[in-house]
XYZ file of C-alpha atoms in Angstrom:
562
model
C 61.633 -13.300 -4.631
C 61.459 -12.969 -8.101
C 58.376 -15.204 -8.170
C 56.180 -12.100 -6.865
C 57.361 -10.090 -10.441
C 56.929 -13.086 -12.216
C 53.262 -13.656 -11.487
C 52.984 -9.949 -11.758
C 54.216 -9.387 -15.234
C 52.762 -12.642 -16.198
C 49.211 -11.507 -15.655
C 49.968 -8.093 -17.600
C 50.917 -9.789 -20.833
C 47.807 -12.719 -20.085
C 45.232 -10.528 -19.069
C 46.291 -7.127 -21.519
C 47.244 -6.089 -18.000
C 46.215 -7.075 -14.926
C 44.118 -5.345 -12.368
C 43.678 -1.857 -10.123
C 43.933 -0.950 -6.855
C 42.167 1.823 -4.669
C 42.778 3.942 -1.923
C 39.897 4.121 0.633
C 39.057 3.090 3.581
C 36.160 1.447 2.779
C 35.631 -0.234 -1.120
C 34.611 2.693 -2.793
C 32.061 3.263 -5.707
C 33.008 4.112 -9.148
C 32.937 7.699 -9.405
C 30.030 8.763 -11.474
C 31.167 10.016 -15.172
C 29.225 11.423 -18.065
C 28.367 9.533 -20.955
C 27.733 11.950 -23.566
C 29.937 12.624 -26.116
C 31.665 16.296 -26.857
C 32.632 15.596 -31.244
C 35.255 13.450 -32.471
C 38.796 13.293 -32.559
C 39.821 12.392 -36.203
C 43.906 11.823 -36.572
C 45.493 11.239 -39.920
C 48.770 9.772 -39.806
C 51.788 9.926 -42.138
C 54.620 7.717 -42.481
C 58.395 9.073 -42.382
C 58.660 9.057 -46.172
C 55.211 11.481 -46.230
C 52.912 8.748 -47.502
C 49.265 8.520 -45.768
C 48.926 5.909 -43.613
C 45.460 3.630 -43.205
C 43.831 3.565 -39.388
C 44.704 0.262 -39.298
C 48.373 0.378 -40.463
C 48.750 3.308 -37.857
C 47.343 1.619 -35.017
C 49.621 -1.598 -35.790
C 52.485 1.021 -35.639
C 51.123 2.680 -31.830
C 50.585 -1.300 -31.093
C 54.540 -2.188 -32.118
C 52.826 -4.897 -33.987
C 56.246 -5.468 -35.885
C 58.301 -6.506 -32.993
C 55.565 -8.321 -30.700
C 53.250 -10.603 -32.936
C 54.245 -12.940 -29.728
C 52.766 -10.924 -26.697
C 49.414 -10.546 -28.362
C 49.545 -6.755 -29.548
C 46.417 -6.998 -30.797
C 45.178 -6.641 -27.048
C 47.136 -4.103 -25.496
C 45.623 -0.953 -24.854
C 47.813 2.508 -26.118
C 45.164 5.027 -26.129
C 43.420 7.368 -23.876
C 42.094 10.024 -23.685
C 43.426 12.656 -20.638
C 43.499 15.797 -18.845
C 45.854 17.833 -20.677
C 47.118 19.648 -17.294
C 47.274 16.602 -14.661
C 47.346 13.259 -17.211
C 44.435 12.033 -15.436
C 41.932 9.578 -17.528
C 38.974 11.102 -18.493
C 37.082 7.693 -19.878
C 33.411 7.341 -19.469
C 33.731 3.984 -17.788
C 36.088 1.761 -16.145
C 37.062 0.207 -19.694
C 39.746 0.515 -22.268
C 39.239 3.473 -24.805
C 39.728 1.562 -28.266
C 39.711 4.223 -30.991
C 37.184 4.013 -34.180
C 39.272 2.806 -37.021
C 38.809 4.100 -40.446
C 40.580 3.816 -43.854
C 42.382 7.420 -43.547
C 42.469 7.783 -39.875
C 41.789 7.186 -36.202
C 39.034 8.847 -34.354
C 38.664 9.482 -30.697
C 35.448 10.286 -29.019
C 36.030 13.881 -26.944
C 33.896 14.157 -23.473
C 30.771 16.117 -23.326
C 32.348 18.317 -21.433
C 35.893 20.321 -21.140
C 38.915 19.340 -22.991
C 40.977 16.546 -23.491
C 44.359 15.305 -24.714
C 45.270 12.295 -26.765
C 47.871 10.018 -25.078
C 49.386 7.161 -27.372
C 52.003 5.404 -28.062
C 54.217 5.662 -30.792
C 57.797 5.722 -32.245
C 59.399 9.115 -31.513
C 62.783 7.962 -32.270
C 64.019 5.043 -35.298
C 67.121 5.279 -32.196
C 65.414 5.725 -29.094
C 62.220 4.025 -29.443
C 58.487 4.220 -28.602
C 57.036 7.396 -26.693
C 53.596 8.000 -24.788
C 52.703 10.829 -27.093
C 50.421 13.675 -25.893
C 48.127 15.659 -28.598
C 47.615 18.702 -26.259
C 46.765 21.406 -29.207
C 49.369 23.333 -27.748
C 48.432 23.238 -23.745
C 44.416 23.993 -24.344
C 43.136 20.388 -25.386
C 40.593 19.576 -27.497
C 37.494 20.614 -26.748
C 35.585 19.965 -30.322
C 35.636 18.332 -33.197
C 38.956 18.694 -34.611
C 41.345 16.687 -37.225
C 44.693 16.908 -36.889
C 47.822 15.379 -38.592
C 49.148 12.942 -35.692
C 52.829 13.350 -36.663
C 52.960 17.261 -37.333
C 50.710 18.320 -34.109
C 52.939 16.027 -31.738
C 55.743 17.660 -32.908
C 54.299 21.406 -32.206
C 52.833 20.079 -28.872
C 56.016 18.566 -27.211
C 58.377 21.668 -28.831
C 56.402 23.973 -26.558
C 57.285 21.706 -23.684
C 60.668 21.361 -24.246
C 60.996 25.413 -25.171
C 59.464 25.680 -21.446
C 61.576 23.490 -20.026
C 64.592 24.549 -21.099
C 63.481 28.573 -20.238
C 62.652 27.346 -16.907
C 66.135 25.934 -16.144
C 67.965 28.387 -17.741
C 66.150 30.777 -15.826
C 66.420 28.271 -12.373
C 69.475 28.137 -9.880
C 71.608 26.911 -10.935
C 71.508 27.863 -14.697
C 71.689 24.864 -17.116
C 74.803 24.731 -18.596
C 74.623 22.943 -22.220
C 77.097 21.017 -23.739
C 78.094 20.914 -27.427
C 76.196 17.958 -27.947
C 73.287 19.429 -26.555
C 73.986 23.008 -28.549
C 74.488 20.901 -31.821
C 71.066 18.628 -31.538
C 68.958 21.761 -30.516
C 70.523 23.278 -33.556
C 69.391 20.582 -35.810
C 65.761 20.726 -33.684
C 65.477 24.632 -34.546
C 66.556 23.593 -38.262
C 64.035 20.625 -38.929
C 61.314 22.699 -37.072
C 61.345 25.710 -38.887
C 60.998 23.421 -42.095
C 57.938 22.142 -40.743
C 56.340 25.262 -39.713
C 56.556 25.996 -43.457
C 55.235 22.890 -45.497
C 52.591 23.604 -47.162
C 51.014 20.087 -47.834
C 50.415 17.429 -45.372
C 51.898 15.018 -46.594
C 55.111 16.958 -45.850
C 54.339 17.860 -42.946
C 53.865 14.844 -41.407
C 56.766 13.691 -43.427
C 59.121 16.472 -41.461
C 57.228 16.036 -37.764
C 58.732 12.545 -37.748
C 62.254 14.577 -37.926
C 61.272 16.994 -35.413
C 60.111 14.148 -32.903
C 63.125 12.230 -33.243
C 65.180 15.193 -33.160
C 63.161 16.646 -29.649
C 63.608 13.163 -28.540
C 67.157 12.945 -28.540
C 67.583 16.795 -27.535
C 64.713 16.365 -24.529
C 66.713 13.325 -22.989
C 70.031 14.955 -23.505
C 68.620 18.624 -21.561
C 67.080 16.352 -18.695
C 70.108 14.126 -18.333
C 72.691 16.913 -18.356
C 70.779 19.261 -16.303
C 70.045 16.339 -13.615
C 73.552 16.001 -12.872
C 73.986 19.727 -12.519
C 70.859 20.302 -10.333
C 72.120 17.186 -7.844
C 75.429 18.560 -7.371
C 74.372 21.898 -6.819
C 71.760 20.666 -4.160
C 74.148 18.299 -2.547
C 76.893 21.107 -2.421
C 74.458 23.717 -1.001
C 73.234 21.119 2.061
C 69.738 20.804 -0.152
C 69.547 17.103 0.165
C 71.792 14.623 -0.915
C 70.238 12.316 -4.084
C 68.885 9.027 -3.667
C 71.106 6.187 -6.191
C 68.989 3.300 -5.952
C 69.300 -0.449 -6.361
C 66.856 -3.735 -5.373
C 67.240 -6.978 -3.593
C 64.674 -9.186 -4.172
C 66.750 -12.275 -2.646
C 68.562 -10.729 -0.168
C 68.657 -14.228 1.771
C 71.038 -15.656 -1.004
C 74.641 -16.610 -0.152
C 75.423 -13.968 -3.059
C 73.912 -11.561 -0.946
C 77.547 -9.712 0.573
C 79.318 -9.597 -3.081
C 76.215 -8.448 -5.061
C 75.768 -5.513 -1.807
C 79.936 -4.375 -2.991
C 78.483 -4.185 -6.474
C 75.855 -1.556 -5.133
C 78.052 0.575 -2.944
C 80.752 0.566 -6.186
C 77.688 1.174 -8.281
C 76.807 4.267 -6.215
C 79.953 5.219 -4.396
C 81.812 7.908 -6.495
C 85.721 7.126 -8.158
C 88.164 7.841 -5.029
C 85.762 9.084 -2.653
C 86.389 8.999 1.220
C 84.380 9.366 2.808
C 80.962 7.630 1.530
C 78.752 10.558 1.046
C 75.578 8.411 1.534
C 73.896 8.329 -2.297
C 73.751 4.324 -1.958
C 70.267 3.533 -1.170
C 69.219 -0.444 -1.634
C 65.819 -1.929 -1.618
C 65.323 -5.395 -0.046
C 62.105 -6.783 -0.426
C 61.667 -9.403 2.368
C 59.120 -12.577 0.714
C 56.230 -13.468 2.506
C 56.946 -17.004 4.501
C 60.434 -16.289 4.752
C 61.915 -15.383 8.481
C 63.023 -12.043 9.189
C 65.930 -13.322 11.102
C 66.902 -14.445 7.516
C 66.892 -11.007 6.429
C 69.564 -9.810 8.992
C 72.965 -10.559 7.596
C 71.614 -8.242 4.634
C 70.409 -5.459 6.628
C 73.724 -5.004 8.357
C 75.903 -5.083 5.463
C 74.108 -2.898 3.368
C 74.585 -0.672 6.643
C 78.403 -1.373 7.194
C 79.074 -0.633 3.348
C 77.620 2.562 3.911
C 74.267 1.881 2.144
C 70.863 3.414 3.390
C 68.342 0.529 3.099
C 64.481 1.134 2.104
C 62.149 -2.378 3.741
C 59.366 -3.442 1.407
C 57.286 -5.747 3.338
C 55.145 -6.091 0.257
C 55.694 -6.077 -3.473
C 52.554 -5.155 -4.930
C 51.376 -9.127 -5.803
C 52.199 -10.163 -2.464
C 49.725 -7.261 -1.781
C 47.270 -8.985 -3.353
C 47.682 -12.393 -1.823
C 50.227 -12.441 1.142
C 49.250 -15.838 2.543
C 51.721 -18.399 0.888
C 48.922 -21.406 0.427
C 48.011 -23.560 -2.467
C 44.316 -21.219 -2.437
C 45.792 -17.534 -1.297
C 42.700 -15.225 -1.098
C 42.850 -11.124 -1.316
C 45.330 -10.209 1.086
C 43.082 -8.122 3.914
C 44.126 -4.891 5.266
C 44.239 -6.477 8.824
C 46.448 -9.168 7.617
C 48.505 -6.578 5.562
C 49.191 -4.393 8.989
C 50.035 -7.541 10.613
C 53.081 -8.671 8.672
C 53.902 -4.787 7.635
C 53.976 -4.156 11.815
C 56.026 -7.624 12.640
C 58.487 -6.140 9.991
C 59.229 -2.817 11.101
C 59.383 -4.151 14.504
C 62.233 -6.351 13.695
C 64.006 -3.867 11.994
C 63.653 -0.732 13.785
C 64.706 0.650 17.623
C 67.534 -1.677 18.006
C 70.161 -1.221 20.085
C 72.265 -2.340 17.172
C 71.606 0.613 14.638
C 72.965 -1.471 12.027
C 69.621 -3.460 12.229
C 67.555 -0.208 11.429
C 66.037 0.743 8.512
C 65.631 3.793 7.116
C 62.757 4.215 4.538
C 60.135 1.941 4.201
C 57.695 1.689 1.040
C 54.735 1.386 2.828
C 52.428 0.544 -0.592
C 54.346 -1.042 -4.049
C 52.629 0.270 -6.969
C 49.566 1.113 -5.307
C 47.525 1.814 -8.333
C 48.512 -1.590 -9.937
C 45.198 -3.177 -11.710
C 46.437 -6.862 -10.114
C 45.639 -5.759 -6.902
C 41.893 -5.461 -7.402
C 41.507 -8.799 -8.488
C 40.960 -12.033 -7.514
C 43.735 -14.484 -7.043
C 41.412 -17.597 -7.025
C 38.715 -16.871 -9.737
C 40.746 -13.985 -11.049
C 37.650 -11.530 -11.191
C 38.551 -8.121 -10.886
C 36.368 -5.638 -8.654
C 37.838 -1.875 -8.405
C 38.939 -1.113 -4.647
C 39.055 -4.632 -3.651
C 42.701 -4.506 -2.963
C 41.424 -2.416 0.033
C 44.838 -0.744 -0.543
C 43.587 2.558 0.489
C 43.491 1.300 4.381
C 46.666 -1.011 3.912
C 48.895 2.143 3.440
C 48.010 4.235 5.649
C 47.819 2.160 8.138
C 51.031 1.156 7.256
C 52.507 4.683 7.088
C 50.820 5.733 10.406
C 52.540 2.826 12.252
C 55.843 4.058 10.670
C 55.783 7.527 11.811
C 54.366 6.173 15.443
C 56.691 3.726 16.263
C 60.241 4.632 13.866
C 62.244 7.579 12.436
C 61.832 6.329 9.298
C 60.715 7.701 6.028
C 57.534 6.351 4.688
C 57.527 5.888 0.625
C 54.343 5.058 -1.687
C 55.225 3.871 -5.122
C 52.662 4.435 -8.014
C 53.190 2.336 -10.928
C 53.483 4.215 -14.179
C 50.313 3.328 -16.988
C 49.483 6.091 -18.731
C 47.957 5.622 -21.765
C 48.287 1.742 -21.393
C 45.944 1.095 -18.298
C 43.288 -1.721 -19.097
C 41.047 -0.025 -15.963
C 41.347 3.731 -16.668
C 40.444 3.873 -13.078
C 43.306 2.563 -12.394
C 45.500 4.975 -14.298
C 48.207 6.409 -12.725
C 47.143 9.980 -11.724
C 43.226 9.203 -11.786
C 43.776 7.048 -9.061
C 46.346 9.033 -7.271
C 43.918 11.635 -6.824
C 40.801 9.871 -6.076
C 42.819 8.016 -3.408
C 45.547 9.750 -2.320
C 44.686 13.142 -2.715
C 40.850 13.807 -2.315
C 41.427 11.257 0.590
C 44.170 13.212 2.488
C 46.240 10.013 2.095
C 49.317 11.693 0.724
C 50.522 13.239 3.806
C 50.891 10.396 5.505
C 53.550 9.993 2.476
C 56.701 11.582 2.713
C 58.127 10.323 -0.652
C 56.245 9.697 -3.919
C 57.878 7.144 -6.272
C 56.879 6.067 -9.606
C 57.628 2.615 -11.043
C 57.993 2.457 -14.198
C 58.351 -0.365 -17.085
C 59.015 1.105 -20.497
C 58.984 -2.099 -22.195
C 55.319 -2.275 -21.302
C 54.281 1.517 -20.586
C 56.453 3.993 -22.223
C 57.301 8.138 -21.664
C 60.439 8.237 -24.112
C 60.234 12.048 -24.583
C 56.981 12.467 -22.968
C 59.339 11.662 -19.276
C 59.262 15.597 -18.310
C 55.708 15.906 -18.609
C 54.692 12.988 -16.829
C 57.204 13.788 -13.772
C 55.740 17.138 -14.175
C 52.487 15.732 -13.563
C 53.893 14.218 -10.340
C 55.280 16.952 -8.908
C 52.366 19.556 -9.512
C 50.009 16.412 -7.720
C 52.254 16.113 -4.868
C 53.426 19.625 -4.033
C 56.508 20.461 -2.609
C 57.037 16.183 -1.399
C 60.143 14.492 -2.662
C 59.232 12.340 -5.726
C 61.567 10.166 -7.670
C 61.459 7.266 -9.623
C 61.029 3.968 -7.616
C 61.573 0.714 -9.924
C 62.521 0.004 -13.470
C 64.456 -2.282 -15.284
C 64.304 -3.465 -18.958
C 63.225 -6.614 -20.901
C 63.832 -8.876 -18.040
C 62.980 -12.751 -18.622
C 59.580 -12.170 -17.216
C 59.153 -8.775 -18.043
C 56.358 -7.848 -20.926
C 57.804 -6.832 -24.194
C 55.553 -4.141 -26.236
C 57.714 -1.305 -26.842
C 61.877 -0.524 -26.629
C 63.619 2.403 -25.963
C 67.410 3.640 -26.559
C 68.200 -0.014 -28.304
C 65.886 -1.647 -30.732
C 64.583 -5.157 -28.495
C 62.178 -7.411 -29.610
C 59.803 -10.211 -28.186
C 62.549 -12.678 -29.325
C 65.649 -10.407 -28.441
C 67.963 -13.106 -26.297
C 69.174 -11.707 -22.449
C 72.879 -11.001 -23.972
C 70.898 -7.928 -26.613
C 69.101 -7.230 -23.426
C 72.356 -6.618 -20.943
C 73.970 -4.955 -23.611
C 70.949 -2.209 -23.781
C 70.060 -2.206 -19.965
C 73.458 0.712 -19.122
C 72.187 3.515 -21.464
C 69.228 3.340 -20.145
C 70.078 3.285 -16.568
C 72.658 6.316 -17.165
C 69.588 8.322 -18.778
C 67.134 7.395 -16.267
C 69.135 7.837 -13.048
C 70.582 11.115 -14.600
C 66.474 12.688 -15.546
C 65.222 11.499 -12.640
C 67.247 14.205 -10.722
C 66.486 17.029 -13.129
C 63.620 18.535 -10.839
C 63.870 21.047 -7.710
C 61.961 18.440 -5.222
C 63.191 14.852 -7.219
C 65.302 12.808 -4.677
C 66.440 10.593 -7.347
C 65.917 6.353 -6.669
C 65.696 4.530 -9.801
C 66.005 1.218 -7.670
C 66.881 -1.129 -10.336
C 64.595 -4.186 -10.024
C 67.097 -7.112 -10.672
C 70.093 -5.192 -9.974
C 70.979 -8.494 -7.935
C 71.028 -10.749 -10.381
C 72.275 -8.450 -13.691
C 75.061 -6.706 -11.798
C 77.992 -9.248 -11.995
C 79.766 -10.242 -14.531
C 81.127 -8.441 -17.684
C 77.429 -6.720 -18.763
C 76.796 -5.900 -15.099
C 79.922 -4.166 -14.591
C 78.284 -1.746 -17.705
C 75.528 -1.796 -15.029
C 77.200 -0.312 -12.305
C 79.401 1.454 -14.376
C 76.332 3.384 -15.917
C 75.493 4.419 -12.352
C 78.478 5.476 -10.987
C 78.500 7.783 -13.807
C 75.491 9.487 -12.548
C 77.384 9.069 -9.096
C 80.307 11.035 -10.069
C 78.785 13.527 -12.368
C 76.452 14.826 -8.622
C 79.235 14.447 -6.916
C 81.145 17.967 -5.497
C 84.509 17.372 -4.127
């Protein structure tokens, strides 16, 4: 129910964010990090109109102090300080990096040893919003004491990864093939860069690397979007797997339940198609304390409008504490194997195939800092989710007992964690990786909030990441949704919200987003697709949720062959 993301998002914008999980078997240590220091960091920052800005006005600006004086800006974290290949946090200690603040800049303390980029978040775009900005120094890191001019070495650092990315598709099969749009903004990109490349003060050049930004932003999400579309179809077309168009129940015991299910199959189902070529996946998430008999009526007509259905047994709160009672405790991995076996069970090997399901996500946003903590006293411990054993026990009694595919969703935090541990590809491969976890998963999802973690034109790199972690395993992205009721409210993207912005400015924004993020999320040889809109359910009828599915089917029609 939505109760589960309530409590969820509630304790990110209470707590700064919430609490971590771990994979192992057993509660594992902290890993053991150095503590000496390798120099200093030292950013100077420039506004758009090339005036210097103080430390403090810029980290009000990372913070989005402007639009959320409400959510307590003051406390979220968006720094850290990462490996410039793999994203991973390379903190000290299992706390927050807070930068030094100074009257001309921002410094970062660099580890004692190798190098490190700077991941923050900022406003690429005054039309597309906030960004998780990398400082890579061009690929190598910073290994030294260094000052750089935030605005003008972002710019340099993300046009070398959008000049690879574009070589590499226009070098893949099949060969991108650009529109004018695209042609005319990377025009304008070449233009503004080449300008910037040859200001002489720094003033104007960090004046001019707020052009470039906003001009690789909108060029980055145009070459990803377009190119997604392309790469689907051809797969599709070529019998290279058909892409995964996404959608979530999370009341699927509602008497709504057969209506809102049309809205999916239209959503996913492309114009005048016969017959369905099986894109429509749906997500029910069955609530702890409700029976699974309930859950039947769904099952089968998701399956008889020609949707494939991924089970969660589990969002990642009920992870946490799955016994409905006035005093839950820490959901244990014996009583997490319990409900996760009762489920499959009822849905799987029925004579009635209708009844089966065919993916289930085996661990919700695994690496989610609520999961470590405590839902009585609210203490958090690292690994005391025990959410190392819960999925693979979980996706071992999948594979044993069901055809089914077994998906792990990670939940995008990168540089926003509050337990760097906790971080999306830090923990990844401490506990899915170095523990041989990840082949018990045959799809790697990542969840994603932009409205409280952002990756604006930063999106390639971090699914990058994802797929060099994971190898040749399908990856996707496995939940979003934007400014929700209960959803946190730091940063916007593609249309300016606020803390105060009313659910009408919110509906209005939610279909541009959903076209560009169903349409990236398919730009990448081994991406199935998903998306798996979080409250598609209850934002999908009326006037704004036809957008919704409109905004979909799009992306639908655009992979589609015939």
């Amino acid at each position: 129910m939505k109760k589960s993301r309530t409590i969820r998002m509630t304790l990110l914008a209470a707590v700064c964010f919430a609490l971590t999980v771990v994979l192992a078997i057993a509660t594992p240590a902290i890993p053991e990090r150095s503590e000496a220091l390798g120099g200093a960091l030292t950013v100077k920052f420039y506004d758009s109109s090339g005036a210097a800005m103080s430390g403090q006005a810029a980290l009000d600006v990372a913070r989005n102090k402007a639009d959320n004086l409400s959510n307590g800006y003051q406390d979220k974290v968006i720094s850290a300080l990462v490996n410039p290949a793999t994203l991973e946090d390379l903190n000290s200690t299992n706390t927050p990096m807070s930068p030094v603040v100074h009257s001309t800049d921002l410094a970062f303390s660099l580890p004692a040893a190798g190098s490190a980029a700077l991941a923050l978040t900022w406003p690429t775009s005054a039309s597309r919003g906030y960004s998780m900005v990398l400082l890579d120094n061009l690929g190598a890191g910073f290994s030294s004491s260094a000052t750089v001019n935030f605005t003008f070495q972002a710019a340099r650092d993300l046009k070398k990864r959008f000049d690879a990315a574009l070589n590499s598709r226009l070098a893949a099969t099949p060969t991108f093939a650009p529109s004018s749009a695209f042609n005319s903004s990377k025009t304008t990109l070449s233009t503004d860069f080449t300008a910037m490349m040859s200001a002489s003060t720094e003033s104007e050049k960090g004046k001019l690397g707020w052009a470039v930004l906003s001009d690789l932003h909108a060029t980055f999400d145009m070459l990803l979007a377009e190119y997604g579309g392309q790469l689907a179809k051809y797969k599709d077309e070529h019998d290279q797997g058909s892409p995964w168009l996404g959608t979530t129940f999370d009341d699927a015991t509602s008497s709504n339940i057969g209506t809102r299910l049309g809205y999916a199959r239209n959503a996913t189902l492309p114009s005048g198609v016969s017959p369905n070529p099986g894109y429509g996946w749906v997500r029910i998430v069955f609530d702890v304390g409700t029976p699974l008999s309930d859950y039947d009526k769904a099952v089968k007509s998701a399956h008889s409008k020609g949707l494939l259905v991924m089970g969660m047994p589990f969002d990642s709160t009920t992870a946490r504490a799955c016994l409905p009672t006035n005093n839950p405790t820490h959901c244990t991995a014996s009583e997490y194997q319990a409900r996760f076996k009762s489920v499959v069970d009822h849905f799987s090997n029925n004579s009635n195939s209708a009844m089966n399901i065919d993916a289930w996500e085996v661990g919700n946003e695994i690496n989610g800092e609520w999961i470590d903590e405590d839902p009585v006293t609210g203490t958090y411990s690292y690994g005391s989710g025990d959410m190392a054993t819960k999925v693979a026990t979980a996706a071992d009694y999948v594979h044993a007992h069901t055809n089914a595919t077994t998906v792990g969703t990670l939940y995008w935090q990168v540089p926003t964690s509050n337990r760097p541990l906790n971080s999306t590809f830090t923990w990844a491969e401490n506990n899915l990786i170095d523990t041989g976890y990840a082949n018990k998963l045959d799809v790697v999802l990542l969840s994603t909030y932009i409205e409280d973690a952002p990756m604006g034109s930063w999106f390639d790199t971090a699914m990058s990441a994802l797929i060099a972690m994971f190898g040749n395993k399908p990856v996707g992205l496995g939940e979003f949704d934007y400014f929700y009721t209960d959803t946190s409210r730091y940063f916007w993207s593609l249309t300016h919200l606020n803390a105060a912005s009313t659910q009408a400015a919110a509906r209005a924004a939610r279909p541009a987003l959903a076209t560009q993020a169903y349409s990236s999320m398919l730009a990448y040889p081994t991406s199935i697709g998903g998306g798996f809109w979080w409250y598609f359910q209850e934002e999908s009828a009326g006037s704004y949720g036809t957008a919704l599915q409109n905004a979909i089917k799009g992306v639908a029609n655009s992979v589609y062959f015939g």
